[in-house]
């Protein structure tokens, strides 16, 4: 691949981008056995800062725990390696991709006793996931014909590589039909989330978001938005939500590390609210981005400043 930065941390060492390779017989390639994170580092007036670094590192280890993957590094070691990747590549802002996976441990779905996962951490510049324009204008989304996986099939709390086959079906169906993103229902037909984003609805000044039990990933941005909205005095309700609540919403937006806070201006070609970023979405966006430009106080210690 074309180098997006100079070095990738791979099993404890800084390896040049072009040399960070694995074998074609790697278990993860055959069976989807990886867990990963998407983390952002923002440029702030105090230097580069990793947003909710500890929560991301913890979710990586939680995902591994669910699948009984032995990761040979501690939370602190993973966090320190991540800081070193940012520094080594001289990055001011970056998208960070830590990944723990089952490597070339031999064939068979059940890995041999005593194996350990491989771990890599890459960091590289990456702009707005759904486009700069999307943050202001909003995106057109469709409700996917594919549901999210049932809770007793694949655990939604683990951010595992294999989960993204579901995201690929949801997201690529939407794009093939001329939409920018797909929204999935859970197996009961209630709202779940986007292919790579959590979902929020504003109705009569109240902020609603689907329950995590609707097979949604416990998004770290979702958690931050719930917290920031409550601080702004906005009532937040996590509850079961119907598909049609999207059509009747005053505002809809999606959240994620990559997507940040992206308004949804239409769903299934039905205009949502005013058809662009609504006032509450705007207020929440400004409060969120304020964490990085200094306008919002970092009162929860969410910024890990790299010195
Ligand atoms: N849902 C899915 C399926 C995702 O891939 C992501 C991105 N990690 C999210 C939600 C948002 O999670 P976060 O805010 O932690 O990035």
Coordinates of C-alpha atoms and ligand atoms in Angstrom, one line a residue:
X1 CA 0.0 0.0 0.0
X2 CA 1.0 3.6 -0.4
X3 CA 2.6 4.9 2.7
X4 CA 0.3 7.2 4.7
X5 CA 2.9 7.8 7.4
X6 CA 6.5 6.6 8.0
X7 CA 6.2 4.0 10.7
X8 CA 3.8 1.4 12.1
X9 CA 4.2 0.0 15.6
X10 CA 4.1 -3.8 15.1
X11 CA 4.6 -6.2 18.1
X12 CA 6.7 -3.8 20.0
X13 CA 8.8 -2.3 17.3
X14 CA 8.6 0.7 14.9
X15 CA 8.5 -0.8 11.4
X16 CA 8.7 1.2 8.2
X17 CA 5.1 1.4 6.6
X18 CA 6.1 -0.8 3.6
X19 CA 7.6 -3.5 5.8
X20 CA 4.7 -4.0 8.1
X21 CA 3.5 -7.3 6.5
X22 CA 1.9 -10.5 7.6
X23 CA 1.6 -14.0 6.1
X24 CA -1.3 -15.0 3.8
X25 CA -2.0 -17.9 6.1
X26 CA -2.8 -15.5 9.0
X27 CA -5.8 -16.8 10.9
X28 CA -7.5 -13.3 10.9
X29 CA -7.5 -13.2 7.1
X30 CA -9.4 -16.6 7.0
X31 CA -11.7 -16.3 9.9
X32 CA -12.1 -12.5 10.7
X33 CA -10.4 -13.0 14.0
X34 CA -9.2 -9.5 14.8
X35 CA -10.3 -6.7 17.2
X36 CA -9.5 -3.1 16.5
X37 CA -10.1 0.5 17.3
X38 CA -10.5 3.8 15.5
X39 CA -9.1 6.7 17.5
X40 CA -8.5 10.3 16.6
X41 CA -5.7 12.6 17.6
X42 CA -6.6 16.3 17.2
X43 CA -4.3 19.3 16.9
X44 CA -4.9 21.6 19.9
X45 CA -3.2 24.8 21.0
X46 CA -1.4 22.6 23.6
X47 CA -0.2 20.2 21.0
X48 CA -1.6 16.9 19.6
X49 CA -4.2 15.3 21.8
X50 CA -5.7 11.8 21.6
X51 CA -9.4 11.9 22.3
X52 CA -10.6 9.5 25.0
X53 CA -7.5 7.5 24.6
X54 CA -8.0 5.3 27.6
X55 CA -11.5 4.4 26.7
X56 CA -10.4 3.3 23.3
X57 CA -7.6 1.2 24.6
X58 CA -9.9 -0.3 27.1
X59 CA -12.5 -1.1 24.5
X60 CA -9.8 -2.9 22.4
X61 CA -9.0 -5.1 25.4
X62 CA -12.7 -5.6 26.2
X63 CA -13.2 -6.8 22.6
X64 CA -10.3 -9.2 22.9
X65 CA -11.6 -10.4 26.2
X66 CA -15.1 -11.3 24.8
X67 CA -13.3 -13.5 22.1
X68 CA -10.8 -14.9 24.6
X69 CA -7.9 -13.4 22.6
X70 CA -4.7 -13.2 24.7
X71 CA -3.2 -9.8 24.0
X72 CA 0.4 -9.6 25.2
X73 CA 0.3 -5.9 26.0
X74 CA -1.3 -4.0 28.9
X75 CA -3.6 -1.0 28.6
X76 CA -0.7 1.3 29.5
X77 CA 1.7 -0.4 27.1
X78 CA -0.9 0.0 24.2
X79 CA -1.5 3.7 25.1
X80 CA 2.3 4.4 25.3
X81 CA 2.9 2.7 22.0
X82 CA 0.1 4.8 20.4
X83 CA 1.7 8.0 21.7
X84 CA 5.0 6.9 20.3
X85 CA 3.5 6.3 16.9
X86 CA 2.1 9.8 16.8
X87 CA 5.5 11.2 17.8
X88 CA 7.6 9.0 15.5
X89 CA 5.6 10.1 12.5
X90 CA 5.6 13.8 13.5
X91 CA 1.8 13.9 13.3
X92 CA -0.2 16.8 14.6
X93 CA -3.6 15.3 13.9
X94 CA -4.3 11.7 12.9
X95 CA -6.6 8.8 12.7
X96 CA -5.2 5.9 14.7
X97 CA -5.8 2.3 14.0
X98 CA -4.8 -0.2 16.7
X99 CA -5.4 -3.9 15.7
X100 CA -4.9 -7.1 17.6
X101 CA -5.3 -10.2 15.5
X102 CA -4.6 -13.9 15.3
X103 CA -1.6 -14.4 13.1
X104 CA -0.1 -17.4 11.4
X105 CA -0.8 -19.9 14.2
X106 CA -1.8 -22.8 11.9
X107 CA -5.1 -23.8 10.3
X108 CA -8.3 -24.6 12.2
X109 CA -10.8 -22.1 13.6
X110 CA -9.8 -22.8 17.2
X111 CA -6.3 -21.5 17.7
X112 CA -3.7 -23.8 19.4
X113 CA -3.2 -23.5 23.2
X114 CA -0.7 -20.9 24.3
X115 CA -1.0 -18.7 21.2
X116 CA -0.9 -14.9 21.5
X117 CA -2.3 -12.2 19.2
X118 CA -0.2 -10.0 17.1
X119 CA -0.7 -6.3 17.7
X120 CA -0.1 -3.3 15.4
X121 CA -0.8 0.4 15.7
X122 CA -0.8 2.7 12.7
X123 CA -1.5 6.5 12.6
X124 CA -1.9 8.7 9.6
X125 CA -3.7 11.9 8.5
X126 CA -7.4 11.5 7.7
X127 CA -10.0 14.1 7.1
X128 CA -13.8 14.0 7.6
X129 CA -15.0 10.5 6.9
X130 CA -18.2 11.4 5.1
X131 CA -16.7 14.6 3.6
X132 CA -16.1 18.1 5.0
X133 CA -19.4 19.2 3.3
X134 CA -21.3 16.5 5.1
X135 CA -20.6 18.1 8.5
X136 CA -22.6 21.2 7.4
X137 CA -25.0 20.0 4.7
X138 CA -25.8 16.6 6.1
X139 CA -25.9 13.3 4.3
X140 CA -28.7 11.3 2.6
X141 CA -29.1 7.9 4.2
X142 CA -31.3 4.9 3.6
X143 CA -32.5 2.2 5.9
X144 CA -30.7 -1.0 4.8
X145 CA -32.4 -4.2 3.8
X146 CA -29.8 -5.9 5.9
X147 CA -30.4 -6.0 9.7
X148 CA -27.6 -5.9 12.3
X149 CA -26.6 -9.3 13.6
X150 CA -28.7 -10.7 16.5
X151 CA -27.3 -10.2 20.0
X152 CA -27.0 -14.0 20.5
X153 CA -25.0 -14.4 17.3
X154 CA -22.2 -11.9 17.2
X155 CA -21.6 -9.6 20.2
X156 CA -22.1 -6.0 19.3
X157 CA -20.0 -4.8 22.2
X158 CA -16.8 -6.2 20.6
X159 CA -15.4 -4.2 17.8
X160 CA -14.2 -7.2 15.8
X161 CA -13.0 -7.4 12.2
X162 CA -15.7 -9.9 11.2
X163 CA -18.4 -7.5 12.3
X164 CA -17.5 -5.3 9.4
X165 CA -18.9 -7.8 6.9
X166 CA -22.3 -6.6 8.2
X167 CA -21.2 -2.9 7.9
X168 CA -20.0 -3.6 4.4
X169 CA -23.4 -5.0 3.3
X170 CA -25.2 -2.0 4.9
X171 CA -22.8 0.7 3.7
X172 CA -22.2 -0.6 0.2
X173 CA -25.9 -1.2 -0.5
X174 CA -26.6 2.4 0.5
X175 CA -23.8 3.7 -1.8
X176 CA -24.8 1.5 -4.7
X177 CA -28.2 3.1 -4.4
X178 CA -26.9 6.7 -4.4
X179 CA -26.9 7.3 -0.7
X180 CA -23.9 8.3 1.5
X181 CA -24.7 6.0 4.3
X182 CA -26.9 3.1 5.4
X183 CA -28.8 2.8 8.7
X184 CA -29.6 -0.7 10.1
X185 CA -32.5 -2.0 12.1
X186 CA -31.9 -4.7 14.7
X187 CA -33.4 -8.1 14.4
X188 CA -36.6 -6.8 16.1
X189 CA -37.0 -4.1 13.4
X190 CA -36.0 -1.3 15.8
X191 CA -33.3 1.3 15.0
X192 CA -29.8 0.2 15.6
X193 CA -27.0 2.2 14.0
X194 CA -25.2 3.2 10.9
X195 CA -22.6 1.0 9.2
X196 CA -19.9 2.7 11.2
X197 CA -21.7 5.3 13.3
X198 CA -24.2 5.5 16.2
X199 CA -27.5 7.3 15.6
X200 CA -29.2 10.2 17.3
X201 CA -32.6 11.8 16.8
X202 CA -33.8 15.2 18.0
X203 CA -37.6 15.5 18.6
X204 CA -39.2 18.4 20.4
X205 CA -35.9 19.4 22.0
X206 CA -35.2 15.9 23.4
X207 CA -32.2 13.9 22.2
X208 CA -32.9 10.2 21.6
X209 CA -30.5 7.4 20.8
X210 CA -31.1 3.6 20.4
X211 CA -30.2 1.3 23.3
X212 CA -27.0 -0.6 23.0
X213 CA -29.1 -3.8 23.3
X214 CA -30.3 -3.0 19.8
X215 CA -27.0 -4.4 18.6
X216 CA -25.2 -1.0 18.5
X217 CA -21.5 -0.6 19.2
X218 CA -20.9 1.2 22.6
X219 CA -19.6 4.2 20.7
X220 CA -17.2 6.4 22.6
X221 CA -18.4 9.4 20.6
X222 CA -22.0 8.4 21.5
X223 CA -21.0 8.4 25.1
X224 CA -19.3 11.8 24.8
X225 CA -22.3 13.3 23.0
X226 CA -24.7 12.0 25.7
X227 CA -22.5 13.6 28.4
X228 CA -22.0 16.9 26.5
X229 CA -25.7 17.2 25.7
X230 CA -26.7 16.7 29.3
X231 CA -24.2 19.4 30.3
X232 CA -25.9 21.7 27.8
X233 CA -29.2 21.0 29.6
X234 CA -30.6 18.9 26.8
X235 CA -32.7 15.9 28.0
X236 CA -31.2 12.6 26.6
X237 CA -33.2 9.4 26.4
X238 CA -31.7 6.0 25.5
X239 CA -34.6 3.9 24.3
X240 CA -36.1 1.7 21.7
X241 CA -36.8 3.7 18.5
X242 CA -38.8 2.9 15.4
X243 CA -37.7 3.3 11.8
X244 CA -40.4 5.9 11.2
X245 CA -39.1 8.1 14.1
X246 CA -36.3 9.0 11.6
X247 CA -38.8 10.4 9.2
X248 CA -40.7 12.4 11.8
X249 CA -37.6 13.7 13.6
X250 CA -36.7 17.4 13.8
X251 CA -33.0 16.4 13.4
X252 CA -31.0 13.2 12.9
X253 CA -27.3 12.9 13.2
X254 CA -24.7 10.2 13.3
X255 CA -21.6 10.0 15.6
X256 CA -18.3 8.1 15.4
X257 CA -14.6 8.7 15.6
X258 CA -14.3 8.8 11.8
X259 CA -17.7 10.5 11.1
X260 CA -17.5 12.8 14.1
X261 CA -21.0 14.5 14.3
X262 CA -22.5 14.2 10.8
X263 CA -26.1 15.4 10.3
X264 CA -28.5 13.3 8.2
X265 CA -30.7 15.5 5.9
X266 CA -32.8 12.7 4.5
X267 CA -33.7 9.1 5.1
X268 CA -35.1 7.0 2.3
X269 CA -35.5 10.2 0.3
X270 CA -37.8 11.7 3.0
X271 CA -36.5 15.1 4.2
X272 CA -35.6 15.2 7.8
X273 CA -36.4 18.5 9.5
X274 CA -35.0 21.5 7.7
X275 CA -32.9 19.2 5.4
X276 CA -29.5 20.3 6.7
X277 CA -27.7 20.6 9.9
X278 CA -30.3 21.5 12.6
X279 CA -29.8 23.9 15.5
X280 CA -29.3 21.3 18.2
X281 CA -27.0 19.2 16.0
X282 CA -25.0 22.5 15.4
X283 CA -24.8 23.3 19.1
X284 CA -23.6 19.7 19.9
X285 CA -21.1 19.8 17.0
X286 CA -19.7 23.1 18.3
X287 CA -19.4 21.9 21.8
X288 CA -17.7 18.7 20.6
X289 CA -15.2 20.5 18.3
X290 CA -14.7 23.1 21.1
X291 CA -12.9 20.4 23.0
X292 CA -10.1 20.7 20.5
X293 CA -10.1 24.4 19.7
X294 CA -10.2 25.3 23.4
X295 CA -13.8 26.7 23.5
X296 CA -15.1 23.7 25.5
X297 CA -13.4 23.0 28.8
X298 CA -12.0 19.5 29.0
X299 CA -13.6 18.9 32.3
X300 CA -13.6 15.1 32.1
X301 CA -9.9 14.8 31.2
X302 CA -10.8 13.4 27.7
X303 CA -7.6 14.8 26.0
X304 CA -4.4 12.8 26.2
X305 CA -1.9 15.5 25.3
X306 CA 1.3 14.3 23.6
X307 CA 4.4 16.0 24.8
Ligands
LIG1 N1 -20.9 1.8 15.3 C1 -20.0 1.1 14.5 C2 -20.4 -0.1 13.8 C3 -18.7 1.6 14.3 O1 -17.8 1.0 13.5 C4 -18.3 2.8 15.0 C5 -16.9 3.4 14.8 N2 -16.0 2.8 15.7 C6 -19.3 3.5 15.8 C7 -20.5 2.9 15.9 C8 -18.9 4.7 16.6 O2 -18.1 4.4 17.6 P1 -17.0 5.4 18.2 O3 -17.7 6.7 18.5 O4 -16.4 4.8 19.4 O5 -16.0 5.6 17.1

